[in-house]
Coordinates of C-alpha atoms in Angstrom, one line a residue:
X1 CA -83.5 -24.3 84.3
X2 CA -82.8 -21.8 87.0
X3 CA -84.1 -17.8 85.6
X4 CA -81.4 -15.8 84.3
X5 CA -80.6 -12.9 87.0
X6 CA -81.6 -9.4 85.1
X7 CA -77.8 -7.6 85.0
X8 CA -76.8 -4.5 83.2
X9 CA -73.1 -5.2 83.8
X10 CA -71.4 -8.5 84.9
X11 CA -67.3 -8.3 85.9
X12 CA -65.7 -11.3 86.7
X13 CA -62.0 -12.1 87.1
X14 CA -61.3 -8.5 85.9
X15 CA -57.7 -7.1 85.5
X16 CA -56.1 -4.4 84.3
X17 CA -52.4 -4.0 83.6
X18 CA -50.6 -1.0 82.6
X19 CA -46.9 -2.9 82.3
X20 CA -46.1 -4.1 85.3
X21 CA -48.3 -2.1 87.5
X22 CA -51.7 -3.6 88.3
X23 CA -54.8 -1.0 88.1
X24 CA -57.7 -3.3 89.1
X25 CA -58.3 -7.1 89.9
X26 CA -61.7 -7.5 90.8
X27 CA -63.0 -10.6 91.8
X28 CA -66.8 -10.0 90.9
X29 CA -69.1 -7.2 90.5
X30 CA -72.9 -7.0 89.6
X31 CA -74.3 -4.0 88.6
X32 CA -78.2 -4.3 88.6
X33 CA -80.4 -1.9 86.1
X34 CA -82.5 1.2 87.5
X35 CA -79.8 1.8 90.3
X36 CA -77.4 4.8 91.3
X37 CA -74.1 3.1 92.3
X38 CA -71.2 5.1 93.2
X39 CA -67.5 3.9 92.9
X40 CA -65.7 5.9 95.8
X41 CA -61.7 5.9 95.8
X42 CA -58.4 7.7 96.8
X43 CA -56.4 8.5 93.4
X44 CA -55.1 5.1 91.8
X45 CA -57.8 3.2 93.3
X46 CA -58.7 2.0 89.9
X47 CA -62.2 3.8 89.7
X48 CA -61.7 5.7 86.4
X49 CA -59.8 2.6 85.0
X50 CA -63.4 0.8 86.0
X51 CA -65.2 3.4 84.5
X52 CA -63.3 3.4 81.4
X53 CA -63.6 -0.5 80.5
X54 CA -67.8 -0.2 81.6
X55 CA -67.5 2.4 79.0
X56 CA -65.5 0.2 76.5
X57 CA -62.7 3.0 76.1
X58 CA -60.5 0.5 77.7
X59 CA -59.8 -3.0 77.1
X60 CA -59.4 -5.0 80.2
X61 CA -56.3 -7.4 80.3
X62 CA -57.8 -10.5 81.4
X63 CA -61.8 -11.1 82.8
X64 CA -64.7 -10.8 81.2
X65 CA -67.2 -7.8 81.5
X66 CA -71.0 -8.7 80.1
X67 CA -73.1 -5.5 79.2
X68 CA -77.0 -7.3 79.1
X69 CA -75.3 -10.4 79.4
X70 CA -73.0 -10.3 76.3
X71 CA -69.3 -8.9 75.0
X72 CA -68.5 -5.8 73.6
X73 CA -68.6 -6.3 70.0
X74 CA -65.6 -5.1 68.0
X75 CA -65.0 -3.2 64.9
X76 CA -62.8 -5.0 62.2
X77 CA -59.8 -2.8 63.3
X78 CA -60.7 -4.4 67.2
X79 CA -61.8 -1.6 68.4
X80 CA -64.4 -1.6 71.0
X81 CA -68.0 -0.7 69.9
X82 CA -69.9 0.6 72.7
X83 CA -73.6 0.2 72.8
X84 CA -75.4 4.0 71.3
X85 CA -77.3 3.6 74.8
X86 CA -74.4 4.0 77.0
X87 CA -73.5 7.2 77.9
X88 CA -69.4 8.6 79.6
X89 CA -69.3 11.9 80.4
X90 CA -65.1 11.4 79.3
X91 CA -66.3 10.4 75.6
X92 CA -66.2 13.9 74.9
X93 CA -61.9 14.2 75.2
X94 CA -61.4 9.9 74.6
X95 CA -63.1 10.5 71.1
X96 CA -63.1 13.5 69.7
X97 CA -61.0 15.7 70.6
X98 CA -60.3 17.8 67.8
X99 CA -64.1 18.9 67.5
X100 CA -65.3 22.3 68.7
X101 CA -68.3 22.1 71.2
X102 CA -71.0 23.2 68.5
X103 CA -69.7 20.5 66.0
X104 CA -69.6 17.6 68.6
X105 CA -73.5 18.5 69.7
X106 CA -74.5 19.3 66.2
X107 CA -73.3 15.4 65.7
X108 CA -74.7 14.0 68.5
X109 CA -77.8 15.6 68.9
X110 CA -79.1 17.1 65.2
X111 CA -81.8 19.2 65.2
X112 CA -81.7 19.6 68.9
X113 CA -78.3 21.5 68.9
X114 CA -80.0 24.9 68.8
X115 CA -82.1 23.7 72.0
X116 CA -79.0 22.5 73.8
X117 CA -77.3 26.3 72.8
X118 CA -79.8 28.2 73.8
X119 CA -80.8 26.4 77.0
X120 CA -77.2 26.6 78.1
X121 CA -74.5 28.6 76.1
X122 CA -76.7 31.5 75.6
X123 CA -75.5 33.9 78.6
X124 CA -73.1 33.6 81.9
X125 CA -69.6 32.0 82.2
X126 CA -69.6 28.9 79.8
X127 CA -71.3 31.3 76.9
X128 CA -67.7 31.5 75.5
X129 CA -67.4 27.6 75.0
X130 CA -69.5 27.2 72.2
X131 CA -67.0 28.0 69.8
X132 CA -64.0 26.5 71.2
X133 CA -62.2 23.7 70.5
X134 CA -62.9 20.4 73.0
X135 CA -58.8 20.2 73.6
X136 CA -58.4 24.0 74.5
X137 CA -60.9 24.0 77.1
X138 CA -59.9 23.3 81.1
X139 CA -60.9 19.7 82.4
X140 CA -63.9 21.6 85.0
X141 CA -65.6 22.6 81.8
X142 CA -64.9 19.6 80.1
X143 CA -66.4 18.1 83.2
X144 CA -69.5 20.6 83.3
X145 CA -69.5 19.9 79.4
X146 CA -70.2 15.9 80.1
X147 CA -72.6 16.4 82.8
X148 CA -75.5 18.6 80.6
X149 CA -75.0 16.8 77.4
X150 CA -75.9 13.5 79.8
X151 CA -78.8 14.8 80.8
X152 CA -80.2 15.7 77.3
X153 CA -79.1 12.4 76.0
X154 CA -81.3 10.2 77.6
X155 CA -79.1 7.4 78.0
X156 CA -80.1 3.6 79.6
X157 CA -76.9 3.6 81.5
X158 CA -75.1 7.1 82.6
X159 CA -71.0 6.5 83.7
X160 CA -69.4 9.8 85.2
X161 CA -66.1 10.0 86.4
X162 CA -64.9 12.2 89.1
X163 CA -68.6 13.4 89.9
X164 CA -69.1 16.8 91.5
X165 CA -65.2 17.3 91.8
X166 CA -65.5 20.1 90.0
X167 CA -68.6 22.4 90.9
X168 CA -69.1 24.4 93.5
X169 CA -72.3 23.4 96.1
X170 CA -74.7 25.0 93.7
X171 CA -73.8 23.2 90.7
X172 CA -73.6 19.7 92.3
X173 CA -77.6 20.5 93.9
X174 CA -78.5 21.1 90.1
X175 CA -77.3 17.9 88.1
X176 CA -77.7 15.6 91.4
X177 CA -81.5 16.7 90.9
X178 CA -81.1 16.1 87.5
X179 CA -79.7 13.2 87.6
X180 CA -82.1 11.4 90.2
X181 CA -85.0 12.5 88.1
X182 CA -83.3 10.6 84.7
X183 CA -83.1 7.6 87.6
X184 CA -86.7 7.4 89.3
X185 CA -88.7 8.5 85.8
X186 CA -86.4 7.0 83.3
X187 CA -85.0 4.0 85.0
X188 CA -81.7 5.0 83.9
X189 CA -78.7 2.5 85.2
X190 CA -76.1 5.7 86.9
X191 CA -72.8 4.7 88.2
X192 CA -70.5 7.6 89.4
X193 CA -67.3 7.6 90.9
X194 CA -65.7 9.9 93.0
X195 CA -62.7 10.6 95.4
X196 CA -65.3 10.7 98.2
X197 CA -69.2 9.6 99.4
X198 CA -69.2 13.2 100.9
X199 CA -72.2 14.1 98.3
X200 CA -72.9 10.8 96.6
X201 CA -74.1 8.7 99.7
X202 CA -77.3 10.8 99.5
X203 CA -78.8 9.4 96.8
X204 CA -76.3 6.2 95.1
X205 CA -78.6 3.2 96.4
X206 CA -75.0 1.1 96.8
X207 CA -71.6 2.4 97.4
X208 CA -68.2 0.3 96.0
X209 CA -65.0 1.6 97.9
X210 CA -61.9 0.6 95.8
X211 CA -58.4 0.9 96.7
X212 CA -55.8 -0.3 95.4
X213 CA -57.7 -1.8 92.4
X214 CA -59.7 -4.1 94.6
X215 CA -63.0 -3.7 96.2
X216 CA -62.8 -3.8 100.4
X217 CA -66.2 -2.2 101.0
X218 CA -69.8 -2.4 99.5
X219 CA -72.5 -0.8 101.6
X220 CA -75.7 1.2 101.3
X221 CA -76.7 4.3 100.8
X222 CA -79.0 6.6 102.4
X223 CA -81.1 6.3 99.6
X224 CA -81.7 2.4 100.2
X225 CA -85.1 3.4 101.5
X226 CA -86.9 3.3 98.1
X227 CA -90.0 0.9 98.7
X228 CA -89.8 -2.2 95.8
X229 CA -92.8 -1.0 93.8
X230 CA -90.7 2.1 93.2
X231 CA -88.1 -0.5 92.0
X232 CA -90.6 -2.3 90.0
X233 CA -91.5 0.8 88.1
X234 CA -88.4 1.8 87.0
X235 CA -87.3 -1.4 85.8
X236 CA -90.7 -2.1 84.1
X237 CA -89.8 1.7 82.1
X238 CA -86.5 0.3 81.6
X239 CA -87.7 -3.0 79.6
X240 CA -90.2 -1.3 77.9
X241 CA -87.6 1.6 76.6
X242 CA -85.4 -1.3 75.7
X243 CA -88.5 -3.2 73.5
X244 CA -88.7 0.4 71.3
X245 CA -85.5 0.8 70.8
X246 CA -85.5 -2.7 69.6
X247 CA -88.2 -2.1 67.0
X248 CA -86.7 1.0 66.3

């Protein structure tokens, strides 16, 4: 019996219809663990749409899409239930939101709330969002919101949608160091999109160019260059995170 090929996502035949307007058909996709992808497109080339079914917030219309080789199970209403180790930086305005900021942390995270205040709503501009109410605040916030709670949450895969389109040089520098560090010492599975490779092409190992809702470009990206015991690590840290939780 031919080995099983190790897959964190596996799309095939995927469609999505909104009426009679067709968001994405995509043929096949693989999306292999420990990598940085990034999904690069114009507006309406079906990247958040992609995003959003990865993330189950979506249901596709027709295709299948395999997280660890399996369906999303549903709830008995048929709602989608998406796997606690999948993070969207979106889930914030999908799911919730009516919740303030403190609330929607205090649920997430516990007794690590008052680490996640202090750490970053204790002084300059976002101080102010603490209190507030997730459907009052602008969608750069929302966006900046997304990004730091990903990085405390320690997620196996990471989706972000419209990546850096929001922050100014500085910012992007901050969570793309972040966010490479959650990748080469965590092992964690990233896949970002964005309306150009301007910033992510420096460190996405493969970039998908949609448009259209169909795939016409897959290449590499500068980061290819990691050696394969680099590779080897990180998915050896990924399979043993995914044995604890397990036991857990």
């Amino acid at each position: 019996m031919a080995k099983m090929k190790r897959l964190i996502f596996k799309v095939n035949n995927l469609e999505k219809n909104y009426g009679p307007i067709s968001a994405l058909n995509l043929k096949k996709l693989d999306i292999h663990p420990g990598t940085i992808y990034g999904i690069v497109g114009n507006v309406g080339s079906g990247k958040s749409t992609l995003l959003n079914i990865l993330a189950g917030a979506e249901k596709e219309s027709s295709g299948t899409v395999l997280y660890e080789h399996k369906a999303y199970q549903k709830n008995w209403l048929g709602k989608i239930q998406t796997p606690d180790d999948i993070f969207y930086t979106k889930n914030l305005s999908l799911n919730t939101p009516n919740s303030s900021v403190s609330s929607y942390i205090s649920g997430k995270f516990g007794k690590k709330k008052n680490i996640i205040k202090n750490r970053y709503f204790k002084d300059g501009s976002f101080k102010n969002l603490w209190s507030r109410n997730l459907k009052n605040i602008s969608k750069g916030e929302l966006n900046w919101l997304g990004m730091i709670l990903a990085c405390e949450a320690d997620p196996r895969v990471l989706l972000i949608d419209d990546y850096s389109v929001y922050f100014n040089g500085k910012m992007e520098k901050e969570f793309r160091a972040k966010i490479t560090s959650m990748n080469r010492t965590l092992g964690t599975t990233i896949i970002l999109s964005s309306p150009t490779d301007i910033n992510i092409k420096y460190f996405a190992s493969v970039l998908i160019f949609l448009d259209h809702g169909h795939i016409w470009k897959i290449r590499s990206g500068t980061s290819r260059g990691n050696n394969k015991s680099q590779k080897n690590d990180r998915n050896n840290r990924n399979r043993n995170r995914s044995r604890n939780r397990r036991r857990n």
